């Protein structure tokens, strides 16, 4: 995967929220609040056409996605390094971990715990990348970046 400065599809998330790459979390929250209030689908007049409503809904969702990525330190660093593709990979890993945990809990509830898959160690390593990067970001941002780059 190549390192990227911005999204390969669509508009750069920083540009979308009209903030600098050095924006603080508070700056991002303020920008999102302002834009999402202006473009909130519920604020449209009743006479707005269905097509315009759909467009405004999509713009609103784009603002929300940009906000969600840029206020999360791990996703923001991933986005800065790998763009949307990197963010989607991290999100897929998070989703797989949630699904794996749900299956484990269901098996434990029904008494079907049995033997673990041979892939569990690989699953746990990939699933924990988010948490490992998040912890490292607090202590050593450079090490967090290096871990993420090794994983990608």
mmCIF file with all atom_site columns, N, CA and C in Angstrom, residues 77-124:
data_model
loop_
_atom_site.group_PDB
_atom_site.id
_atom_site.type_symbol
_atom_site.label_atom_id
_atom_site.label_alt_id
_atom_site.label_comp_id
_atom_site.label_asym_id
_atom_site.label_entity_id
_atom_site.label_seq_id
_atom_site.pdbx_PDB_ins_code
_atom_site.Cartn_x
_atom_site.Cartn_y
_atom_site.Cartn_z
_atom_site.occupancy
_atom_site.B_iso_or_equiv
_atom_site.pdbx_formal_charge
_atom_site.auth_seq_id
_atom_site.auth_comp_id
_atom_site.auth_asym_id
_atom_site.auth_atom_id
_atom_site.pdbx_PDB_model_num
ATOM 1   N N  . UNK A 1 77  ? -4.147  9.350   11.951 1.00 0.00 ? 77  UNK A N  1
ATOM 2   C CA . UNK A 1 77  ? -2.795  9.034   11.532 1.00 0.00 ? 77  UNK A CA 1
ATOM 3   C C  . UNK A 1 77  ? -2.832  8.087   10.326 1.00 0.00 ? 77  UNK A C  1
ATOM 4   N N  . UNK A 1 78  ? -3.723  7.105   10.367 1.00 0.00 ? 78  UNK A N  1
ATOM 5   C CA . UNK A 1 78  ? -3.852  6.170   9.254  1.00 0.00 ? 78  UNK A CA 1
ATOM 6   C C  . UNK A 1 78  ? -4.263  6.911   7.986  1.00 0.00 ? 78  UNK A C  1
ATOM 7   N N  . UNK A 1 79  ? -5.221  7.810   8.113  1.00 0.00 ? 79  UNK A N  1
ATOM 8   C CA . UNK A 1 79  ? -5.661  8.605   6.960  1.00 0.00 ? 79  UNK A CA 1
ATOM 9   C C  . UNK A 1 79  ? -4.508  9.445   6.416  1.00 0.00 ? 79  UNK A C  1
ATOM 10  N N  . UNK A 1 80  ? -3.761  10.087  7.295  1.00 0.00 ? 80  UNK A N  1
ATOM 11  C CA . UNK A 1 80  ? -2.649  10.934  6.860  1.00 0.00 ? 80  UNK A CA 1
ATOM 12  C C  . UNK A 1 80  ? -1.591  10.132  6.114  1.00 0.00 ? 80  UNK A C  1
ATOM 13  N N  . UNK A 1 81  ? -1.397  8.881   6.513  1.00 0.00 ? 81  UNK A N  1
ATOM 14  C CA . UNK A 1 81  ? -0.383  8.046   5.873  1.00 0.00 ? 81  UNK A CA 1
ATOM 15  C C  . UNK A 1 81  ? -0.896  7.313   4.641  1.00 0.00 ? 81  UNK A C  1
ATOM 16  N N  . UNK A 1 82  ? -2.133  6.789   4.720  1.00 0.00 ? 82  UNK A N  1
ATOM 17  C CA . UNK A 1 82  ? -2.619  5.869   3.692  1.00 0.00 ? 82  UNK A CA 1
ATOM 18  C C  . UNK A 1 82  ? -3.950  6.252   3.057  1.00 0.00 ? 82  UNK A C  1
ATOM 19  N N  . UNK A 1 83  ? -4.509  7.378   3.451  1.00 0.00 ? 83  UNK A N  1
ATOM 20  C CA . UNK A 1 83  ? -5.766  7.817   2.860  1.00 0.00 ? 83  UNK A CA 1
ATOM 21  C C  . UNK A 1 83  ? -6.934  6.943   3.258  1.00 0.00 ? 83  UNK A C  1
ATOM 22  N N  . UNK A 1 84  ? -7.986  7.022   2.476  1.00 0.00 ? 84  UNK A N  1
ATOM 23  C CA . UNK A 1 84  ? -9.231  6.304   2.755  1.00 0.00 ? 84  UNK A CA 1
ATOM 24  C C  . UNK A 1 84  ? -9.015  4.790   2.794  1.00 0.00 ? 84  UNK A C  1
ATOM 25  N N  . UNK A 1 85  ? -8.132  4.293   1.940  1.00 0.00 ? 85  UNK A N  1
ATOM 26  C CA . UNK A 1 85  ? -7.880  2.849   1.876  1.00 0.00 ? 85  UNK A CA 1
ATOM 27  C C  . UNK A 1 85  ? -7.367  2.325   3.220  1.00 0.00 ? 85  UNK A C  1
ATOM 28  N N  . UNK A 1 86  ? -6.466  3.054   3.840  1.00 0.00 ? 86  UNK A N  1
ATOM 29  C CA . UNK A 1 86  ? -5.944  2.653   5.147  1.00 0.00 ? 86  UNK A CA 1
ATOM 30  C C  . UNK A 1 86  ? -7.010  2.692   6.221  1.00 0.00 ? 86  UNK A C  1
ATOM 31  N N  . UNK A 1 87  ? -7.845  3.739   6.204  1.00 0.00 ? 87  UNK A N  1
ATOM 32  C CA . UNK A 1 87  ? -8.923  3.864   7.181  1.00 0.00 ? 87  UNK A CA 1
ATOM 33  C C  . UNK A 1 87  ? -9.898  2.699   7.039  1.00 0.00 ? 87  UNK A C  1
ATOM 34  N N  . UNK A 1 88  ? -10.238 2.355   5.810  1.00 0.00 ? 88  UNK A N  1
ATOM 35  C CA . UNK A 1 88  ? -11.168 1.249   5.583  1.00 0.00 ? 88  UNK A CA 1
ATOM 36  C C  . UNK A 1 88  ? -10.576 -0.069  6.066  1.00 0.00 ? 88  UNK A C  1
ATOM 37  N N  . UNK A 1 89  ? -9.271  -0.269  5.894  1.00 0.00 ? 89  UNK A N  1
ATOM 38  C CA . UNK A 1 89  ? -8.633  -1.484  6.381  1.00 0.00 ? 89  UNK A CA 1
ATOM 39  C C  . UNK A 1 89  ? -8.735  -1.560  7.909  1.00 0.00 ? 89  UNK A C  1
ATOM 40  N N  . UNK A 1 90  ? -8.424  -0.492  8.592  1.00 0.00 ? 90  UNK A N  1
ATOM 41  C CA . UNK A 1 90  ? -8.514  -0.475  10.055 1.00 0.00 ? 90  UNK A CA 1
ATOM 42  C C  . UNK A 1 90  ? -9.954  -0.734  10.488 1.00 0.00 ? 90  UNK A C  1
ATOM 43  N N  . UNK A 1 91  ? -10.906 -0.138  9.815  1.00 0.00 ? 91  UNK A N  1
ATOM 44  C CA . UNK A 1 91  ? -12.321 -0.342  10.172 1.00 0.00 ? 91  UNK A CA 1
ATOM 45  C C  . UNK A 1 91  ? -12.766 -1.783  9.918  1.00 0.00 ? 91  UNK A C  1
ATOM 46  N N  . UNK A 1 92  ? -12.289 -2.389  8.842  1.00 0.00 ? 92  UNK A N  1
ATOM 47  C CA . UNK A 1 92  ? -12.634 -3.794  8.584  1.00 0.00 ? 92  UNK A CA 1
ATOM 48  C C  . UNK A 1 92  ? -12.072 -4.684  9.685  1.00 0.00 ? 92  UNK A C  1
ATOM 49  N N  . UNK A 1 93  ? -10.856 -4.389  10.107 1.00 0.00 ? 93  UNK A N  1
ATOM 50  C CA . UNK A 1 93  ? -10.239 -5.165  11.184 1.00 0.00 ? 93  UNK A CA 1
ATOM 51  C C  . UNK A 1 93  ? -11.042 -5.014  12.470 1.00 0.00 ? 93  UNK A C  1
ATOM 52  N N  . UNK A 1 94  ? -11.463 -3.791  12.772 1.00 0.00 ? 94  UNK A N  1
ATOM 53  C CA . UNK A 1 94  ? -12.279 -3.569  13.961 1.00 0.00 ? 94  UNK A CA 1
ATOM 54  C C  . UNK A 1 94  ? -13.589 -4.357  13.867 1.00 0.00 ? 94  UNK A C  1
ATOM 55  N N  . UNK A 1 95  ? -14.225 -4.346  12.708 1.00 0.00 ? 95  UNK A N  1
ATOM 56  C CA . UNK A 1 95  ? -15.482 -5.070  12.516 1.00 0.00 ? 95  UNK A CA 1
ATOM 57  C C  . UNK A 1 95  ? -15.272 -6.571  12.668 1.00 0.00 ? 95  UNK A C  1
ATOM 58  N N  . UNK A 1 96  ? -14.202 -7.100  12.101 1.00 0.00 ? 96  UNK A N  1
ATOM 59  C CA . UNK A 1 96  ? -13.905 -8.519  12.226 1.00 0.00 ? 96  UNK A CA 1
ATOM 60  C C  . UNK A 1 96  ? -13.676 -8.894  13.686 1.00 0.00 ? 96  UNK A C  1
ATOM 61  N N  . UNK A 1 97  ? -13.022 -8.023  14.410 1.00 0.00 ? 97  UNK A N  1
ATOM 62  C CA . UNK A 1 97  ? -12.784 -8.302  15.828 1.00 0.00 ? 97  UNK A CA 1
ATOM 63  C C  . UNK A 1 97  ? -14.104 -8.355  16.594 1.00 0.00 ? 97  UNK A C  1
ATOM 64  N N  . UNK A 1 98  ? -14.989 -7.396  16.314 1.00 0.00 ? 98  UNK A N  1
ATOM 65  C CA . UNK A 1 98  ? -16.303 -7.407  16.981 1.00 0.00 ? 98  UNK A CA 1
ATOM 66  C C  . UNK A 1 98  ? -17.071 -8.687  16.651 1.00 0.00 ? 98  UNK A C  1
ATOM 67  N N  . UNK A 1 99  ? -17.043 -9.097  15.387 1.00 0.00 ? 99  UNK A N  1
ATOM 68  C CA . UNK A 1 99  ? -17.738 -10.321 14.978 1.00 0.00 ? 99  UNK A CA 1
ATOM 69  C C  . UNK A 1 99  ? -17.125 -11.546 15.638 1.00 0.00 ? 99  UNK A C  1
ATOM 70  N N  . UNK A 1 100 ? -15.813 -11.588 15.706 1.00 0.00 ? 100 UNK A N  1
ATOM 71  C CA . UNK A 1 100 ? -15.112 -12.705 16.334 1.00 0.00 ? 100 UNK A CA 1
ATOM 72  C C  . UNK A 1 100 ? -15.468 -12.776 17.823 1.00 0.00 ? 100 UNK A C  1
ATOM 73  N N  . UNK A 1 101 ? -15.476 -11.636 18.478 1.00 0.00 ? 101 UNK A N  1
ATOM 74  C CA . UNK A 1 101 ? -15.828 -11.590 19.898 1.00 0.00 ? 101 UNK A CA 1
ATOM 75  C C  . UNK A 1 101 ? -17.271 -12.039 20.117 1.00 0.00 ? 101 UNK A C  1
ATOM 76  N N  . UNK A 1 102 ? -18.173 -11.621 19.251 1.00 0.00 ? 102 UNK A N  1
ATOM 77  C CA . UNK A 1 102 ? -19.580 -12.022 19.349 1.00 0.00 ? 102 UNK A CA 1
ATOM 78  C C  . UNK A 1 102 ? -19.716 -13.534 19.203 1.00 0.00 ? 102 UNK A C  1
ATOM 79  N N  . UNK A 1 103 ? -19.000 -14.126 18.249 1.00 0.00 ? 103 UNK A N  1
ATOM 80  C CA . UNK A 1 103 ? -19.035 -15.581 18.068 1.00 0.00 ? 103 UNK A CA 1
ATOM 81  C C  . UNK A 1 103 ? -18.487 -16.301 19.299 1.00 0.00 ? 103 UNK A C  1
ATOM 82  N N  . UNK A 1 104 ? -17.400 -15.784 19.847 1.00 0.00 ? 104 UNK A N  1
ATOM 83  C CA . UNK A 1 104 ? -16.820 -16.391 21.058 1.00 0.00 ? 104 UNK A CA 1
ATOM 84  C C  . UNK A 1 104 ? -17.809 -16.343 22.215 1.00 0.00 ? 104 UNK A C  1
ATOM 85  N N  . UNK A 1 105 ? -18.458 -15.192 22.395 1.00 0.00 ? 105 UNK A N  1
ATOM 86  C CA . UNK A 1 105 ? -19.425 -15.043 23.483 1.00 0.00 ? 105 UNK A CA 1
ATOM 87  C C  . UNK A 1 105 ? -20.624 -15.959 23.276 1.00 0.00 ? 105 UNK A C  1
ATOM 88  N N  . UNK A 1 106 ? -21.092 -16.078 22.039 1.00 0.00 ? 106 UNK A N  1
ATOM 89  C CA . UNK A 1 106 ? -22.222 -16.959 21.744 1.00 0.00 ? 106 UNK A CA 1
ATOM 90  C C  . UNK A 1 106 ? -21.845 -18.415 22.004 1.00 0.00 ? 106 UNK A C  1
ATOM 91  N N  . UNK A 1 107 ? -20.640 -18.806 21.618 1.00 0.00 ? 107 UNK A N  1
ATOM 92  C CA . UNK A 1 107 ? -20.178 -20.178 21.852 1.00 0.00 ? 107 UNK A CA 1
ATOM 93  C C  . UNK A 1 107 ? -20.050 -20.447 23.349 1.00 0.00 ? 107 UNK A C  1
ATOM 94  N N  . UNK A 1 108 ? -19.566 -19.471 24.092 1.00 0.00 ? 108 UNK A N  1
ATOM 95  C CA . UNK A 1 108 ? -19.442 -19.632 25.544 1.00 0.00 ? 108 UNK A CA 1
ATOM 96  C C  . UNK A 1 108 ? -20.819 -19.742 26.195 1.00 0.00 ? 108 UNK A C  1
ATOM 97  N N  . UNK A 1 109 ? -21.772 -18.972 25.713 1.00 0.00 ? 109 UNK A N  1
ATOM 98  C CA . UNK A 1 109 ? -23.138 -19.004 26.265 1.00 0.00 ? 109 UNK A CA 1
ATOM 99  C C  . UNK A 1 109 ? -23.824 -20.341 26.014 1.00 0.00 ? 109 UNK A C  1
ATOM 100 N N  . UNK A 1 110 ? -23.519 -20.962 24.882 1.00 0.00 ? 110 UNK A N  1
ATOM 101 C CA . UNK A 1 110 ? -24.166 -22.230 24.539 1.00 0.00 ? 110 UNK A CA 1
ATOM 102 C C  . UNK A 1 110 ? -23.324 -23.427 24.943 1.00 0.00 ? 110 UNK A C  1
ATOM 103 N N  . UNK A 1 111 ? -22.157 -23.175 25.502 1.00 0.00 ? 111 UNK A N  1
ATOM 104 C CA . UNK A 1 111 ? -21.285 -24.259 25.934 1.00 0.00 ? 111 UNK A CA 1
ATOM 105 C C  . UNK A 1 111 ? -20.543 -24.922 24.795 1.00 0.00 ? 111 UNK A C  1
ATOM 106 N N  . UNK A 1 112 ? -20.473 -24.263 23.666 1.00 0.00 ? 112 UNK A N  1
ATOM 107 C CA . UNK A 1 112 ? -19.796 -24.816 22.490 1.00 0.00 ? 112 UNK A CA 1
ATOM 108 C C  . UNK A 1 112 ? -18.397 -24.237 22.323 1.00 0.00 ? 112 UNK A C  1
ATOM 109 N N  . UNK A 1 113 ? -17.766 -23.839 23.411 1.00 0.00 ? 113 UNK A N  1
ATOM 110 C CA . UNK A 1 113 ? -16.444 -23.210 23.350 1.00 0.00 ? 113 UNK A CA 1
ATOM 111 C C  . UNK A 1 113 ? -15.450 -24.018 22.569 1.00 0.00 ? 113 UNK A C  1
ATOM 112 N N  . UNK A 1 114 ? -15.339 -25.285 22.900 1.00 0.00 ? 114 UNK A N  1
ATOM 113 C CA . UNK A 1 114 ? -14.501 -26.201 22.138 1.00 0.00 ? 114 UNK A CA 1
ATOM 114 C C  . UNK A 1 114 ? -13.110 -25.700 21.881 1.00 0.00 ? 114 UNK A C  1
ATOM 115 N N  . UNK A 1 115 ? -12.546 -26.162 20.779 1.00 0.00 ? 115 UNK A N  1
ATOM 116 C CA . UNK A 1 115 ? -11.186 -25.794 20.423 1.00 0.00 ? 115 UNK A CA 1
ATOM 117 C C  . UNK A 1 115 ? -11.177 -24.522 19.606 1.00 0.00 ? 115 UNK A C  1
ATOM 118 N N  . UNK A 1 116 ? -10.119 -23.773 19.781 1.00 0.00 ? 116 UNK A N  1
ATOM 119 C CA . UNK A 1 116 ? -9.947  -22.510 19.056 1.00 0.00 ? 116 UNK A CA 1
ATOM 120 C C  . UNK A 1 116 ? -9.436  -22.796 17.648 1.00 0.00 ? 116 UNK A C  1
ATOM 121 N N  . UNK A 1 117 ? -9.731  -21.903 16.729 1.00 0.00 ? 117 UNK A N  1
ATOM 122 C CA . UNK A 1 117 ? -9.208  -22.007 15.368 1.00 0.00 ? 117 UNK A CA 1
ATOM 123 C C  . UNK A 1 117 ? -7.706  -21.807 15.380 1.00 0.00 ? 117 UNK A C  1
ATOM 124 N N  . UNK A 1 118 ? -7.026  -22.421 14.413 1.00 0.00 ? 118 UNK A N  1
ATOM 125 C CA . UNK A 1 118 ? -5.591  -22.217 14.275 1.00 0.00 ? 118 UNK A CA 1
ATOM 126 C C  . UNK A 1 118 ? -5.287  -20.778 13.914 1.00 0.00 ? 118 UNK A C  1
ATOM 127 N N  . UNK A 1 119 ? -6.246  -20.094 13.302 1.00 0.00 ? 119 UNK A N  1
ATOM 128 C CA . UNK A 1 119 ? -6.042  -18.719 12.858 1.00 0.00 ? 119 UNK A CA 1
ATOM 129 C C  . UNK A 1 119 ? -6.189  -17.710 13.982 1.00 0.00 ? 119 UNK A C  1
ATOM 130 N N  . UNK A 1 120 ? -6.562  -18.125 15.192 1.00 0.00 ? 120 UNK A N  1
ATOM 131 C CA . UNK A 1 120 ? -6.861  -17.178 16.263 1.00 0.00 ? 120 UNK A CA 1
ATOM 132 C C  . UNK A 1 120 ? -5.699  -16.250 16.574 1.00 0.00 ? 120 UNK A C  1
ATOM 133 N N  . UNK A 1 121 ? -4.449  -16.769 16.565 1.00 0.00 ? 121 UNK A N  1
ATOM 134 C CA . UNK A 1 121 ? -3.311  -15.902 16.874 1.00 0.00 ? 121 UNK A CA 1
ATOM 135 C C  . UNK A 1 121 ? -3.175  -14.800 15.836 1.00 0.00 ? 121 UNK A C  1
ATOM 136 N N  . UNK A 1 122 ? -3.338  -15.156 14.546 1.00 0.00 ? 122 UNK A N  1
ATOM 137 C CA . UNK A 1 122 ? -3.283  -14.148 13.484 1.00 0.00 ? 122 UNK A CA 1
ATOM 138 C C  . UNK A 1 122 ? -4.425  -13.165 13.621 1.00 0.00 ? 122 UNK A C  1
ATOM 139 N N  . UNK A 1 123 ? -5.635  -13.679 13.911 1.00 0.00 ? 123 UNK A N  1
ATOM 140 C CA . UNK A 1 123 ? -6.794  -12.808 14.094 1.00 0.00 ? 123 UNK A CA 1
ATOM 141 C C  . UNK A 1 123 ? -6.565  -11.821 15.225 1.00 0.00 ? 123 UNK A C  1
ATOM 142 N N  . UNK A 1 124 ? -6.037  -12.299 16.327 1.00 0.00 ? 124 UNK A N  1
ATOM 143 C CA . UNK A 1 124 ? -5.813  -11.425 17.485 1.00 0.00 ? 124 UNK A CA 1
ATOM 144 C C  . UNK A 1 124 ? -4.742  -10.375 17.187 1.00 0.00 ? 124 UNK A C  1
#
